[in-house]
Structures are given as C-alpha cells and as structure tokens.
Amino acid sequence: MANSPSQIDTQIVDVQSSEVESQLSSLVYDMSQQVHMVMQNMLKMIAEIDQNSSGIMEEVEKCKNLAFERKKSLEEEKERFQKAAFAVLDMLNDRD
C-alpha cells in the first residue's frame, strides 16, 4: 500500500521535528556542561580568594599589633624625653 502525500508530509515533519529536538537536546546538554565547568572554576577561584583573604587578614592583624606595640614604645620614649626636658628646665630655673 502506497503512502498518500499527506502521510509523507506528516512523516517528513515528524523526522524534521525529531532532528530539531535532537539538536536542541544536544545544545542544551552542551550548554549545561559549559555552565557546570564555569561554576566549578568559579568555586575554585572563590576558595582561592578565601584562602588568600585569610592570609591577608592575619598579616593585617600582625601589622596592627606591631603598630600598637611601636606606638606604646614611642609614647614611653616621649614620656622619658619630656621628663628629661623638664628636669633640664628645672635645673636651669634653679641656677637663676
């Protein structure tokens, strides 16, 4: 039994639809794979940034502590110089 023209047209449309669906499925799969790889790379970069920022924060804290100690030392030295200067001034005032 021969196929009528409308049946052939329907079969052609079905084949074309199947091919389009297959191409779309392949495209969606490829895109999802690319998105997955990009997300993995982003997660790696985020982990690296977190690690680096932790190291930076530790260094900042060390520098802050060193600066505080240096400030304290300078303030103590300033007090000693002020006491010495006042002592010299007192000695000079007593000579008059």
mmCIF file of N, CA and C in Angstrom:
data_model
loop_
_atom_site.group_PDB
_atom_site.id
_atom_site.type_symbol
_atom_site.label_atom_id
_atom_site.label_comp_id
_atom_site.label_asym_id
_atom_site.label_seq_id
_atom_site.Cartn_x
_atom_site.Cartn_y
_atom_site.Cartn_z
ATOM 1 N N MET A 1 0.827 -1.167 0.000
ATOM 2 C CA MET A 1 0.000 0.000 0.000
ATOM 3 C C MET A 1 0.875 1.235 0.000
ATOM 4 N N ALA A 2 0.583 2.162 -0.897
ATOM 5 C CA ALA A 2 1.402 3.362 -1.059
ATOM 6 C C ALA A 2 0.966 4.420 -0.065
ATOM 7 N N ASN A 3 1.944 5.194 0.343
ATOM 8 C CA ASN A 3 1.649 6.299 1.264
ATOM 9 C C ASN A 3 1.077 7.475 0.495
ATOM 10 N N SER A 4 0.076 8.093 1.080
ATOM 11 C CA SER A 4 -0.513 9.271 0.441
ATOM 12 C C SER A 4 0.392 10.475 0.688
ATOM 13 N N PRO A 5 0.270 11.523 -0.129
ATOM 14 C CA PRO A 5 1.110 12.708 0.029
ATOM 15 C C PRO A 5 0.987 13.325 1.421
ATOM 16 N N SER A 6 -0.178 13.310 2.014
ATOM 17 C CA SER A 6 -0.331 13.909 3.348
ATOM 18 C C SER A 6 0.395 13.078 4.405
ATOM 19 N N GLN A 7 0.401 11.750 4.236
ATOM 20 C CA GLN A 7 1.139 10.894 5.166
ATOM 21 C C GLN A 7 2.635 11.127 5.023
ATOM 22 N N ILE A 8 3.102 11.297 3.815
ATOM 23 C CA ILE A 8 4.530 11.563 3.568
ATOM 24 C C ILE A 8 4.911 12.902 4.181
ATOM 25 N N ASP A 9 4.053 13.916 3.984
ATOM 26 C CA ASP A 9 4.319 15.232 4.575
ATOM 27 C C ASP A 9 4.383 15.133 6.095
ATOM 28 N N THR A 10 3.491 14.381 6.695
ATOM 29 C CA THR A 10 3.463 14.202 8.137
ATOM 30 C C THR A 10 4.737 13.496 8.608
ATOM 31 N N GLN A 11 5.153 12.480 7.852
ATOM 32 C CA GLN A 11 6.378 11.759 8.217
ATOM 33 C C GLN A 11 7.592 12.676 8.116
ATOM 34 N N ILE A 12 7.641 13.504 7.087
ATOM 35 C CA ILE A 12 8.761 14.438 6.920
ATOM 36 C C ILE A 12 8.788 15.421 8.082
ATOM 37 N N VAL A 13 7.629 15.941 8.428
ATOM 38 C CA VAL A 13 7.539 16.883 9.557
ATOM 39 C C VAL A 13 7.969 16.191 10.849
ATOM 40 N N ASP A 14 7.557 14.939 11.052
ATOM 41 C CA ASP A 14 7.946 14.188 12.242
ATOM 42 C C ASP A 14 9.459 13.994 12.295
ATOM 43 N N VAL A 15 10.049 13.645 11.156
ATOM 44 C CA VAL A 15 11.502 13.446 11.091
ATOM 45 C C VAL A 15 12.220 14.766 11.378
ATOM 46 N N GLN A 16 11.734 15.844 10.773
ATOM 47 C CA GLN A 16 12.354 17.150 10.994
ATOM 48 C C GLN A 16 12.216 17.572 12.455
ATOM 49 N N SER A 17 11.044 17.321 13.030
ATOM 50 C CA SER A 17 10.828 17.648 14.442
ATOM 51 C C SER A 17 11.774 16.855 15.334
ATOM 52 N N SER A 18 11.924 15.568 15.005
ATOM 53 C CA SER A 18 12.841 14.722 15.786
ATOM 54 C C SER A 18 14.272 15.237 15.684
ATOM 55 N N GLU A 19 14.678 15.651 14.474
ATOM 56 C CA GLU A 19 16.028 16.173 14.291
ATOM 57 C C GLU A 19 16.213 17.472 15.059
ATOM 58 N N VAL A 20 15.218 18.342 15.015
ATOM 59 C CA VAL A 20 15.285 19.615 15.735
ATOM 60 C C VAL A 20 15.351 19.356 17.242
ATOM 61 N N GLU A 21 14.507 18.445 17.727
ATOM 62 C CA GLU A 21 14.520 18.109 19.150
ATOM 63 C C GLU A 21 15.876 17.542 19.559
ATOM 64 N N SER A 22 16.422 16.689 18.702
ATOM 65 C CA SER A 22 17.729 16.107 18.980
ATOM 66 C C SER A 22 18.808 17.192 19.030
ATOM 67 N N GLN A 23 18.762 18.106 18.081
ATOM 68 C CA GLN A 23 19.740 19.199 18.062
ATOM 69 C C GLN A 23 19.573 20.095 19.287
ATOM 70 N N LEU A 24 18.331 20.395 19.642
ATOM 71 C CA LEU A 24 18.081 21.214 20.828
ATOM 72 C C LEU A 24 18.559 20.513 22.098
ATOM 73 N N SER A 25 18.287 19.227 22.193
ATOM 74 C CA SER A 25 18.740 18.460 23.355
ATOM 75 C C SER A 25 20.263 18.480 23.452
ATOM 76 N N SER A 26 20.907 18.310 22.316
ATOM 77 C CA SER A 26 22.364 18.342 22.283
ATOM 78 C C SER A 26 22.879 19.718 22.681
ATOM 79 N N LEU A 27 22.250 20.744 22.199
ATOM 80 C CA LEU A 27 22.640 22.114 22.534
ATOM 81 C C LEU A 27 22.462 22.388 24.024
ATOM 82 N N VAL A 28 21.332 21.986 24.567
ATOM 83 C CA VAL A 28 21.064 22.186 25.994
ATOM 84 C C VAL A 28 22.075 21.408 26.831
ATOM 85 N N TYR A 29 22.384 20.188 26.436
ATOM 86 C CA TYR A 29 23.365 19.384 27.161
ATOM 87 C C TYR A 29 24.747 20.050 27.138
ATOM 88 N N ASP A 30 25.162 20.501 25.958
ATOM 89 C CA ASP A 30 26.459 21.181 25.835
ATOM 90 C C ASP A 30 26.506 22.434 26.697
ATOM 91 N N MET A 31 25.431 23.199 26.671
ATOM 92 C CA MET A 31 25.378 24.425 27.478
ATOM 93 C C MET A 31 25.449 24.091 28.968
ATOM 94 N N SER A 32 24.734 23.061 29.378
ATOM 95 C CA SER A 32 24.749 22.697 30.801
ATOM 96 C C SER A 32 26.144 22.231 31.219
ATOM 97 N N GLN A 33 26.841 21.537 30.330
ATOM 98 C CA GLN A 33 28.215 21.118 30.635
ATOM 99 C C GLN A 33 29.129 22.332 30.773
ATOM 100 N N GLN A 34 28.969 23.298 29.886
ATOM 101 C CA GLN A 34 29.788 24.511 29.957
ATOM 102 C C GLN A 34 29.488 25.292 31.236
ATOM 103 N N VAL A 35 28.220 25.402 31.585
ATOM 104 C CA VAL A 35 27.833 26.097 32.815
ATOM 105 C C VAL A 35 28.416 25.374 34.023
ATOM 106 N N HIS A 36 28.362 24.063 33.998
ATOM 107 C CA HIS A 36 28.913 23.272 35.103
ATOM 108 C C HIS A 36 30.418 23.522 35.251
ATOM 109 N N MET A 37 31.141 23.544 34.142
ATOM 110 C CA MET A 37 32.591 23.790 34.195
ATOM 111 C C MET A 37 32.885 25.201 34.699
ATOM 112 N N VAL A 38 32.120 26.171 34.238
ATOM 113 C CA VAL A 38 32.312 27.547 34.683
ATOM 114 C C VAL A 38 32.054 27.658 36.181
ATOM 115 N N MET A 39 31.021 27.004 36.659
ATOM 116 C CA MET A 39 30.707 27.048 38.090
ATOM 117 C C MET A 39 31.813 26.387 38.910
ATOM 118 N N GLN A 40 32.361 25.284 38.425
ATOM 119 C CA GLN A 40 33.465 24.634 39.129
ATOM 120 C C GLN A 40 34.675 25.565 39.201
ATOM 121 N N ASN A 41 34.972 26.226 38.092
ATOM 122 C CA ASN A 41 36.093 27.172 38.080
ATOM 123 C C ASN A 41 35.843 28.333 39.036
ATOM 124 N N MET A 42 34.610 28.798 39.073
ATOM 125 C CA MET A 42 34.278 29.892 39.990
ATOM 126 C C MET A 42 34.437 29.446 41.442
ATOM 127 N N LEU A 43 34.011 28.232 41.751
ATOM 128 C CA LEU A 43 34.153 27.724 43.110
ATOM 129 C C LEU A 43 35.622 27.607 43.500
ATOM 130 N N LYS A 44 36.460 27.174 42.551
ATOM 131 C CA LYS A 44 37.892 27.097 42.816
ATOM 132 C C LYS A 44 38.453 28.482 43.094
ATOM 133 N N MET A 45 38.042 29.458 42.291
ATOM 134 C CA MET A 45 38.525 30.823 42.488
ATOM 135 C C MET A 45 38.047 31.391 43.820
ATOM 136 N N ILE A 46 36.806 31.103 44.189
ATOM 137 C CA ILE A 46 36.277 31.578 45.462
ATOM 138 C C ILE A 46 37.075 30.972 46.613
ATOM 139 N N ALA A 47 37.376 29.693 46.523
ATOM 140 C CA ALA A 47 38.166 29.039 47.571
ATOM 141 C C ALA A 47 39.555 29.672 47.660
ATOM 142 N N GLU A 48 40.151 29.953 46.513
ATOM 143 C CA GLU A 48 41.476 30.582 46.490
ATOM 144 C C GLU A 48 41.415 31.990 47.084
ATOM 145 N N ILE A 49 40.375 32.728 46.748
ATOM 146 C CA ILE A 49 40.206 34.079 47.297
ATOM 147 C C ILE A 49 40.031 34.018 48.807
ATOM 148 N N ASP A 50 39.214 33.075 49.279
ATOM 149 C CA ASP A 50 39.019 32.916 50.721
ATOM 150 C C ASP A 50 40.333 32.613 51.422
ATOM 151 N N GLN A 51 41.120 31.711 50.830
ATOM 152 C CA GLN A 51 42.400 31.348 51.427
ATOM 153 C C GLN A 51 43.330 32.558 51.464
ATOM 154 N N ASN A 52 43.408 33.280 50.352
ATOM 155 C CA ASN A 52 44.272 34.454 50.299
ATOM 156 C C ASN A 52 43.797 35.542 51.254
ATOM 157 N N SER A 53 42.494 35.740 51.345
ATOM 158 C CA SER A 53 41.987 36.785 52.229
ATOM 159 C C SER A 53 42.253 36.434 53.687
ATOM 160 N N SER A 54 42.216 35.150 54.019
ATOM 161 C CA SER A 54 42.538 34.740 55.391
ATOM 162 C C SER A 54 43.988 35.081 55.710
ATOM 163 N N GLY A 55 44.882 34.788 54.777
ATOM 164 C CA GLY A 55 46.296 35.128 54.968
ATOM 165 C C GLY A 55 46.498 36.625 55.082
ATOM 166 N N ILE A 56 45.792 37.376 54.271
ATOM 167 C CA ILE A 56 45.908 38.835 54.313
ATOM 168 C C ILE A 56 45.392 39.362 55.650
ATOM 169 N N MET A 57 44.270 38.837 56.109
ATOM 170 C CA MET A 57 43.715 39.282 57.389
ATOM 171 C C MET A 57 44.678 38.973 58.541
ATOM 172 N N GLU A 58 45.342 37.832 58.480
ATOM 173 C CA GLU A 58 46.336 37.501 59.511
ATOM 174 C C GLU A 58 47.486 38.499 59.483
ATOM 175 N N GLU A 59 47.957 38.830 58.284
ATOM 176 C CA GLU A 59 49.048 39.801 58.142
ATOM 177 C C GLU A 59 48.622 41.176 58.641
ATOM 178 N N VAL A 60 47.400 41.574 58.330
ATOM 179 C CA VAL A 60 46.884 42.867 58.800
ATOM 180 C C VAL A 60 46.849 42.884 60.325
ATOM 181 N N GLU A 61 46.388 41.798 60.913
ATOM 182 C CA GLU A 61 46.319 41.716 62.378
ATOM 183 C C GLU A 61 47.720 41.789 62.994
ATOM 184 N N LYS A 62 48.692 41.100 62.399
ATOM 185 C CA LYS A 62 50.069 41.166 62.885
ATOM 186 C C LYS A 62 50.602 42.587 62.799
ATOM 187 N N CYS A 63 50.373 43.229 61.647
ATOM 188 C CA CYS A 63 50.843 44.608 61.462
ATOM 189 C C CYS A 63 50.174 45.550 62.454
ATOM 190 N N LYS A 64 48.901 45.319 62.704
ATOM 191 C CA LYS A 64 48.171 46.149 63.663
ATOM 192 C C LYS A 64 48.771 45.992 65.057
ATOM 193 N N ASN A 65 49.064 44.759 65.447
ATOM 194 C CA ASN A 65 49.680 44.514 66.752
ATOM 195 C C ASN A 65 51.070 45.140 66.841
ATOM 196 N N LEU A 66 51.858 44.996 65.764
ATOM 197 C CA LEU A 66 53.190 45.606 65.752
ATOM 198 C C LEU A 66 53.097 47.125 65.836
ATOM 199 N N ALA A 67 52.134 47.711 65.133
ATOM 200 C CA ALA A 67 51.945 49.162 65.170
ATOM 201 C C ALA A 67 51.547 49.605 66.571
ATOM 202 N N PHE A 68 50.685 48.840 67.230
ATOM 203 C CA PHE A 68 50.281 49.177 68.598
ATOM 204 C C PHE A 68 51.470 49.124 69.548
ATOM 205 N N GLU A 69 52.284 48.072 69.415
ATOM 206 C CA GLU A 69 53.472 47.950 70.266
ATOM 207 C C GLU A 69 54.452 49.094 70.006
ATOM 208 N N ARG A 70 54.622 49.439 68.728
ATOM 209 C CA ARG A 70 55.527 50.544 68.372
ATOM 210 C C ARG A 70 55.004 51.863 68.930
ATOM 211 N N LYS A 71 53.708 52.078 68.848
ATOM 212 C CA LYS A 71 53.098 53.290 69.390
ATOM 213 C C LYS A 71 53.330 53.367 70.893
ATOM 214 N N LYS A 72 53.120 52.261 71.550
ATOM 215 C CA LYS A 72 53.317 52.208 73.011
ATOM 216 C C LYS A 72 54.769 52.527 73.354
ATOM 217 N N SER A 73 55.692 51.936 72.602
ATOM 218 C CA SER A 73 57.123 52.183 72.823
ATOM 219 C C SER A 73 57.460 53.656 72.586
ATOM 220 N N LEU A 74 56.932 54.235 71.534
ATOM 221 C CA LEU A 74 57.191 55.648 71.228
ATOM 222 C C LEU A 74 56.599 56.570 72.294
ATOM 223 N N GLU A 75 55.431 56.235 72.791
ATOM 224 C CA GLU A 75 54.828 57.039 73.853
ATOM 225 C C GLU A 75 55.674 56.996 75.122
ATOM 226 N N GLU A 76 56.203 55.799 75.454
ATOM 227 C CA GLU A 76 57.075 55.676 76.626
ATOM 228 C C GLU A 76 58.351 56.488 76.434
ATOM 229 N N GLU A 77 58.918 56.422 75.229
ATOM 230 C CA GLU A 77 60.130 57.190 74.925
ATOM 231 C C GLU A 77 59.844 58.685 74.990
ATOM 232 N N LYS A 78 58.699 59.095 74.494
ATOM 233 C CA LYS A 78 58.286 60.502 74.555
ATOM 234 C C LYS A 78 58.193 60.973 75.998
ATOM 235 N N GLU A 79 57.597 60.147 76.858
ATOM 236 C CA GLU A 79 57.491 60.499 78.285
ATOM 237 C C GLU A 79 58.873 60.656 78.915
ATOM 238 N N ARG A 80 59.792 59.763 78.573
ATOM 239 C CA ARG A 80 61.152 59.860 79.129
ATOM 240 C C ARG A 80 61.826 61.167 78.679
ATOM 241 N N PHE A 81 61.681 61.497 77.388
ATOM 242 C CA PHE A 81 62.267 62.734 76.887
ATOM 243 C C PHE A 81 61.625 63.956 77.546
ATOM 244 N N GLN A 82 60.309 63.914 77.749
ATOM 245 C CA GLN A 82 59.635 65.038 78.397
ATOM 246 C C GLN A 82 60.133 65.198 79.838
ATOM 247 N N LYS A 83 60.275 64.075 80.545
ATOM 248 C CA LYS A 83 60.784 64.137 81.920
ATOM 249 C C LYS A 83 62.198 64.692 81.942
ATOM 250 N N ALA A 84 63.023 64.240 80.993
ATOM 251 C CA ALA A 84 64.403 64.739 80.924
ATOM 252 C C ALA A 84 64.400 66.231 80.597
ATOM 253 N N ALA A 85 63.548 66.658 79.677
ATOM 254 C CA ALA A 85 63.477 68.080 79.311
ATOM 255 C C ALA A 85 63.005 68.914 80.494
ATOM 256 N N PHE A 86 62.007 68.427 81.229
ATOM 257 C CA PHE A 86 61.551 69.163 82.402
ATOM 258 C C PHE A 86 62.631 69.212 83.472
ATOM 259 N N ALA A 87 63.366 68.120 83.614
ATOM 260 C CA ALA A 87 64.459 68.109 84.592
ATOM 261 C C ALA A 87 65.513 69.136 84.211
ATOM 262 N N VAL A 88 65.852 69.235 82.936
ATOM 263 C CA VAL A 88 66.835 70.230 82.472
ATOM 264 C C VAL A 88 66.287 71.629 82.703
ATOM 265 N N LEU A 89 65.025 71.849 82.373
ATOM 266 C CA LEU A 89 64.412 73.161 82.597
ATOM 267 C C LEU A 89 64.423 73.524 84.082
ATOM 268 N N ASP A 90 64.126 72.567 84.942
ATOM 269 C CA ASP A 90 64.148 72.816 86.401
ATOM 270 C C ASP A 90 65.560 73.188 86.846
ATOM 271 N N MET A 91 66.552 72.468 86.312
ATOM 272 C CA MET A 91 67.949 72.763 86.683
ATOM 273 C C MET A 91 68.325 74.168 86.225
ATOM 274 N N LEU A 92 67.901 74.549 85.019
ATOM 275 C CA LEU A 92 68.200 75.878 84.508
ATOM 276 C C LEU A 92 67.473 76.961 85.309
ATOM 277 N N ASN A 93 66.247 76.695 85.725
ATOM 278 C CA ASN A 93 65.486 77.660 86.539
ATOM 279 C C ASN A 93 66.093 77.799 87.921
ATOM 280 N N ASP A 94 66.604 76.732 88.485
ATOM 281 C CA ASP A 94 67.211 76.765 89.825
ATOM 282 C C ASP A 94 68.519 77.536 89.812
ATOM 283 N N ARG A 95 69.223 77.598 88.704
ATOM 284 C CA ARG A 95 70.511 78.306 88.595
ATOM 285 C C ARG A 95 70.289 79.811 88.651
ATOM 286 N N ASP A 96 69.143 80.282 88.289
ATOM 287 C CA ASP A 96 68.904 81.730 88.276
ATOM 288 C C ASP A 96 68.775 82.277 89.635
#
